[in-house]
Coordinates of C-alpha atoms in Angstrom, one line a residue:
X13 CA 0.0 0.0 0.0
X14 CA 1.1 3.4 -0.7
X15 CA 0.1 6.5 1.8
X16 CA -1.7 8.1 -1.7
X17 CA -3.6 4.6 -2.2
X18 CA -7.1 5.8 -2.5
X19 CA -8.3 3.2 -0.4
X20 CA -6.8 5.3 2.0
X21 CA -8.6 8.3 0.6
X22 CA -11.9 6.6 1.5
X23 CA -10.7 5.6 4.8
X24 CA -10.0 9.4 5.2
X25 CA -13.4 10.4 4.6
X26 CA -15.1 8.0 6.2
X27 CA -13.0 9.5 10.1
X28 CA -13.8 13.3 8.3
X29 CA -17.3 12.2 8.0
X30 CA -18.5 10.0 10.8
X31 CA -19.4 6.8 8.6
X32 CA -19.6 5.1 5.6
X33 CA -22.6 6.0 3.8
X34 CA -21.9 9.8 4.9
X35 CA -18.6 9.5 3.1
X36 CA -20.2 7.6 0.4
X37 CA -22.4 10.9 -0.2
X38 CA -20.1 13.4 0.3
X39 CA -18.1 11.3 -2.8
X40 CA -21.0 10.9 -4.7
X41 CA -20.4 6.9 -4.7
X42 CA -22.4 4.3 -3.5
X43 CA -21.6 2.8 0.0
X44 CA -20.7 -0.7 -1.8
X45 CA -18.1 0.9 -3.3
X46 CA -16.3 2.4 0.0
X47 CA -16.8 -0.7 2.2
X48 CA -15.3 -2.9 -0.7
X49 CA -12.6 -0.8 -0.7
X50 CA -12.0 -0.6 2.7
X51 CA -12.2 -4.2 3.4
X52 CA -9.5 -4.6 0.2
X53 CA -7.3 -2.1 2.2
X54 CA -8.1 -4.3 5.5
X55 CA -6.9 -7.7 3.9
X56 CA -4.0 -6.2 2.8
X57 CA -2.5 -4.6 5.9
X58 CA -4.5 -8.2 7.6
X59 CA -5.6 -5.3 10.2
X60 CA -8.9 -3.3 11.4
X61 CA -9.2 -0.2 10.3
X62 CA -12.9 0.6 11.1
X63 CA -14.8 -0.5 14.9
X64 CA -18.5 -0.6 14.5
X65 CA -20.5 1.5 17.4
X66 CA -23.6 0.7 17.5
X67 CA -25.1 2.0 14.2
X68 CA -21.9 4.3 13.5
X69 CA -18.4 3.4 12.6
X70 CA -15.1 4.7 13.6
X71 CA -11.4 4.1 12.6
X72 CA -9.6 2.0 14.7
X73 CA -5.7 3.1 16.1
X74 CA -4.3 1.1 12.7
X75 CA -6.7 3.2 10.8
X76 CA -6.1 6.2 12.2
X77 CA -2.6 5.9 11.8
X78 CA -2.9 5.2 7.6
X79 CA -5.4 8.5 7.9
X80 CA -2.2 10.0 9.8
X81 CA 0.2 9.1 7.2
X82 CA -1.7 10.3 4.1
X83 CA -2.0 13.5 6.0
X84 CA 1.7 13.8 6.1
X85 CA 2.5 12.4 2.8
X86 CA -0.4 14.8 0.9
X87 CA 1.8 18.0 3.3
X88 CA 4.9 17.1 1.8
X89 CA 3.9 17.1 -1.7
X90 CA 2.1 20.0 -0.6
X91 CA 5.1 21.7 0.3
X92 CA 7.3 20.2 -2.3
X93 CA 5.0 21.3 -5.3
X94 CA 5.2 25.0 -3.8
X95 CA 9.0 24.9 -3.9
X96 CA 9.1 23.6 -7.6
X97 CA 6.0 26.1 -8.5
X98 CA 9.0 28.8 -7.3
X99 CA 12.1 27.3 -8.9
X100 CA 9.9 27.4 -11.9
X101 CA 8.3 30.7 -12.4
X102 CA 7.6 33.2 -9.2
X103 CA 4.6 34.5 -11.4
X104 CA 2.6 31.0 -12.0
X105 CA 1.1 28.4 -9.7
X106 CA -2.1 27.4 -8.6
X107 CA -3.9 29.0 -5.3
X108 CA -6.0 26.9 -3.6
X109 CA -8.3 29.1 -1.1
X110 CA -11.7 27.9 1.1
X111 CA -13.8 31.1 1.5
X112 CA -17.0 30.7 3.8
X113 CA -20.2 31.6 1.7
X114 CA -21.3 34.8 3.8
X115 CA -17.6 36.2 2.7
X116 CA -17.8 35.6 -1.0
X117 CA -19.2 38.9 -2.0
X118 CA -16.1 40.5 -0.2
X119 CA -13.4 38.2 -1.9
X120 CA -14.1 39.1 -4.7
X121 CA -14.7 42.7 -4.6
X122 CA -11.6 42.7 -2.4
X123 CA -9.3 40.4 -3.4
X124 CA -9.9 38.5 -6.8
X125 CA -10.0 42.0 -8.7
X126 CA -6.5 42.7 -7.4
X127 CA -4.8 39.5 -7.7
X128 CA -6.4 38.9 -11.1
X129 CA -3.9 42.1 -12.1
X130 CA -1.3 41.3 -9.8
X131 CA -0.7 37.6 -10.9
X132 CA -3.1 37.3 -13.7
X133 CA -1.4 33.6 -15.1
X134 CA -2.4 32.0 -11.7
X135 CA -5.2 29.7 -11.2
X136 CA -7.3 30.8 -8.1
X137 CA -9.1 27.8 -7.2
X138 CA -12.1 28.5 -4.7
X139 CA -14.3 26.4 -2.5
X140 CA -16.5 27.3 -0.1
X141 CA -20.1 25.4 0.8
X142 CA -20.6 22.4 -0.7
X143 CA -17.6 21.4 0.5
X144 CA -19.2 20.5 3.9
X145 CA -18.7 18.2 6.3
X146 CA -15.3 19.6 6.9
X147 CA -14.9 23.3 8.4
X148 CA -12.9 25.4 5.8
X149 CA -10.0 25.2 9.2
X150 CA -10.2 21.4 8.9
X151 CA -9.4 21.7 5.0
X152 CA -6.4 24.1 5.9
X153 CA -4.9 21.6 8.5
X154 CA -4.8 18.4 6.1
X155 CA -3.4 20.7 3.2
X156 CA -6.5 20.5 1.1
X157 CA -6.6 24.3 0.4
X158 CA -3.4 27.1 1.3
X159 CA -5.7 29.3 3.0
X160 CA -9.4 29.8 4.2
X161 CA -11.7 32.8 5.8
X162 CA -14.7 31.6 7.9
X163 CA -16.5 32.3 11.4
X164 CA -14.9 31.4 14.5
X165 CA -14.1 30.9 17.1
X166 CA -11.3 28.5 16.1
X167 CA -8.3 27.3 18.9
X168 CA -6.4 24.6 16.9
X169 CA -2.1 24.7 17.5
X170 CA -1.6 23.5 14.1
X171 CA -3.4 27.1 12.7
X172 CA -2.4 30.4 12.1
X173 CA -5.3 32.5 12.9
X174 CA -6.3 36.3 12.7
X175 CA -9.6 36.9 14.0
X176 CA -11.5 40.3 12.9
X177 CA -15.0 41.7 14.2
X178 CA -17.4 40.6 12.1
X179 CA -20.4 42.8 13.6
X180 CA -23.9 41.6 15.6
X181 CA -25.4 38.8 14.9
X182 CA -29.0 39.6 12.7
X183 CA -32.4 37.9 11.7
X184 CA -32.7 38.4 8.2
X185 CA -36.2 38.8 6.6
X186 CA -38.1 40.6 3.5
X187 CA -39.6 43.5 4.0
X188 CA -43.1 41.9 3.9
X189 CA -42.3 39.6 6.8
X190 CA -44.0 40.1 10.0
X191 CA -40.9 41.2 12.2
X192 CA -39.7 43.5 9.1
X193 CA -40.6 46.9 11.2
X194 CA -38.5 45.8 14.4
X195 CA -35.6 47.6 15.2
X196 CA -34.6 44.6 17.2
X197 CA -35.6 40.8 18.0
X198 CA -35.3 38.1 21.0
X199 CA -34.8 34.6 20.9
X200 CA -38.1 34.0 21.9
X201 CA -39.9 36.0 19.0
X202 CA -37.4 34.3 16.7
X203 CA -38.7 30.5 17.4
X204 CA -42.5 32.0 16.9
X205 CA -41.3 32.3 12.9
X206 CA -39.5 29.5 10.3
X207 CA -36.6 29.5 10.3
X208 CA -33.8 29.0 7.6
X209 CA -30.5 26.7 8.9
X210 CA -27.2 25.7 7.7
X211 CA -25.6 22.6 8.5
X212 CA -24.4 22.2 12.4
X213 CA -20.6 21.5 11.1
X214 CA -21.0 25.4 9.8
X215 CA -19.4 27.6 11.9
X216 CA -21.8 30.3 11.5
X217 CA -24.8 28.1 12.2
X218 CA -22.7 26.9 15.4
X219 CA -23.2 30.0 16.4
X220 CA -26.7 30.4 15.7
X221 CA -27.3 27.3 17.9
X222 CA -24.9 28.4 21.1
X223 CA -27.1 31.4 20.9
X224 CA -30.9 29.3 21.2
X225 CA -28.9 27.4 24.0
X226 CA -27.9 30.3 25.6
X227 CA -30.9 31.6 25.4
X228 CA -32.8 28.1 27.0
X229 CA -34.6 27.8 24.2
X230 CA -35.2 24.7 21.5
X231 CA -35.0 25.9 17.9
X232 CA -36.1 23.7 14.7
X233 CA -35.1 24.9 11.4
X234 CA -38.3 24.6 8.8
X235 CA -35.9 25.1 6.2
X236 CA -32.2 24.0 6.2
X237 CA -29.4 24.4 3.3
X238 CA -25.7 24.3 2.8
X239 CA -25.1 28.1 1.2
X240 CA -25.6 31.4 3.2
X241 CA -26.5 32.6 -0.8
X242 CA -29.5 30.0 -0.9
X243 CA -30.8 30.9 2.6
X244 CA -30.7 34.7 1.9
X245 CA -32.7 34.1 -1.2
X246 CA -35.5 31.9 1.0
X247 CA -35.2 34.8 3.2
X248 CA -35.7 36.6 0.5
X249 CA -38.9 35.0 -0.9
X250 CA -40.6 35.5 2.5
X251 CA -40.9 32.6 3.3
X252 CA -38.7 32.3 6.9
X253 CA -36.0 33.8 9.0
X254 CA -32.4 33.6 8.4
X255 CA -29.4 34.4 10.3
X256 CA -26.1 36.5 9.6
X257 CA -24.7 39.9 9.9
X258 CA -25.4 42.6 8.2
X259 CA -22.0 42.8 6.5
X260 CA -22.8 38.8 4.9
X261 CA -25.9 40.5 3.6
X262 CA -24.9 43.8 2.4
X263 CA -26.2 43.5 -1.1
X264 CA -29.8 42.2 -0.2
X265 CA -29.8 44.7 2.6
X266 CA -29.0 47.5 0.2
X267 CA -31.1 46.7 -2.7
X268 CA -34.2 46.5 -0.3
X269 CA -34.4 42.7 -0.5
X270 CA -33.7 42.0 3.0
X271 CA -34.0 43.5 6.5
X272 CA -31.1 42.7 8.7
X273 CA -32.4 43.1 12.2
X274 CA -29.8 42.8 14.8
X275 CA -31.1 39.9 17.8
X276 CA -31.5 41.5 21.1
X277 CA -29.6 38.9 23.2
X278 CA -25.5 39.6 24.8
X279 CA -24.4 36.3 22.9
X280 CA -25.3 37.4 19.7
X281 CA -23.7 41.1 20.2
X282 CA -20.6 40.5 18.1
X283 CA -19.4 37.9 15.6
X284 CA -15.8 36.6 14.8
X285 CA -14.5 36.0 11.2
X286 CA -11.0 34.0 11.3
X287 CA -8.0 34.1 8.2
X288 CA -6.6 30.6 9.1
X289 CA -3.4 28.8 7.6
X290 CA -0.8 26.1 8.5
X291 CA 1.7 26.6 11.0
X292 CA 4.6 25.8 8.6
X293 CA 2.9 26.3 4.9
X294 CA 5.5 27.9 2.3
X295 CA 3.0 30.3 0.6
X296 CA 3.7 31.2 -3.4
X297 CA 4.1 34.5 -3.4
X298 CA 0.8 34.9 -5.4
X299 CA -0.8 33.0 -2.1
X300 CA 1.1 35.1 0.2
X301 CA 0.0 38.1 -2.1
X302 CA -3.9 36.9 -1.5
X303 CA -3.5 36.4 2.4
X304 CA -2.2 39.5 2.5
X305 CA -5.4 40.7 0.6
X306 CA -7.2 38.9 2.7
X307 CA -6.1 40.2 6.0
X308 CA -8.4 43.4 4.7
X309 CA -11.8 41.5 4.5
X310 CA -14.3 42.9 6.9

């Protein structure tokens, strides 16, 4: 077995994603295809690699250790390709960058206009929601992508982090919706109305759920999607409440789409937005050139 075997790459998304068919799904295979996989991977090593709990799987210590050493392998490439990308033209490359959905408007009003003239022969690649289950920190940490912006708060040694103020938290409705006319909402009004959810791995929906717990109170989503973009445009339609700041919002709010009213509540006051990258990770200088950038997003 090699560390790139992509048996090991299943095995890998199976810990990222809690269990078989989850991985399965987040691939876009069928379930057959991982466990047969697997189980080739198992034969050949003639160890474990997953423990069955209950209804849920798990690697076992041999498996976490191949998941380990693909991690490290998949750095070192990492790391390697950025040298070569250097030795062979300072100008080209390839940028690999995970930007949280409520920042995408301010990317790329911010950033990819000046890096496209800065270093316009380099290939930004950007991914941001669909790429859940993993946290855009999680991608940064196992080398998937140079750098990512998302909410916070984040506490993880292998991470550089720069945290900004990313303003109160708001409800976010149309201006025919019932709490439109507030200049400010509680908890408890909030689970009166339907309301619009991202997935719980989000960061920003993280939030939104410390702050119902916070406030004693049990919230269930009517709606729930993977984009901020898709639940602004449900708030949009009228339809239920969702949650971000005002700044996530800005073009809805300005064109008179959306109201962002801020949520009365001391939990939901402020809002942290995070620039993470690897301790250790030799930037291009077009990636460095982008963080840099970056640093300015608000």
């Amino acid at each position: 077995m090699t560390l790139l075997d992509k048996r090991a790459l299943y095995l890998l998304e199976i810990g990222s994603c809690g269990g078989i068919r989850a991985a399965a799904e987040h691939l876009h295979v069928n379930p057959s295809v991982v466990s047969r996989q697997v189980r080739s991977l198992e034969r050949e090593l003639n160890m474990a690699l997953l423990e069955r709990h209950g209804r849920h799987v798990r690697l076992t210590e041999a498996g976490q250790l191949v998941v380990e050493g693909l991690l490290a392998q998949r750095r070192l490439n990492a790391e390697l390709g950025d040298t070569l990308s250097r030795l062979r033209n300072l100008q080209a490359g390839k940028v690999v960058v995970s930007v949280g959905d409520g920042f995408v408007d301010s990317f790329i009003t911010y950033v990819m206009k000046r890096v496209a003239e800065q270093y316009p022969d380099v290939l930004v690649d950007i991914k941001t929601g669909i790429y859940y289950p993993r946290e855009p920190h999680e991608m940064v940490a196992n080398d998937e992508v140079d750098m990512a912006i998302t909410y916070g708060p984040i506490s993880d040694p292998r991470l550089i982090v720069h945290s900004f103020e990313r303003g109160p938290l708001c409800a976010l409705v149309a201006p025919s919706h019932p709490l439109a006319e507030k200049r400010s909402v509680t908890p408890d009004e909030l689970v009166t109305h339907k309301l619009i959810f991202l997935p719980d791995v989000s960061g920003s929906q993280q939030f939104v759920n410390a702050l119902f717990a916070a406030s004693g109170l049990p919230a269930t989503p009517a709606y729930r999607c993977n984009l901020h973009s898709i639940s602004r445009r449900l708030a949009c339609a009228g339809i239920g409440v969702s949650f971000m700041t005002a700044a996530a919002a800005r073009g809805e709010v300005e064109e008179g789409l959306l109201r962002a009213i801020p949520i009365r509540h001391p939990f939901a006051e402020s809002s942290q937005g995070n620039l993470v990258r690897r301790v250790g990770r030799r930037l291009s200088p077009a990636a460095d050139y982008l963080w840099k950038l970056m640093l300015t997003i608000r």
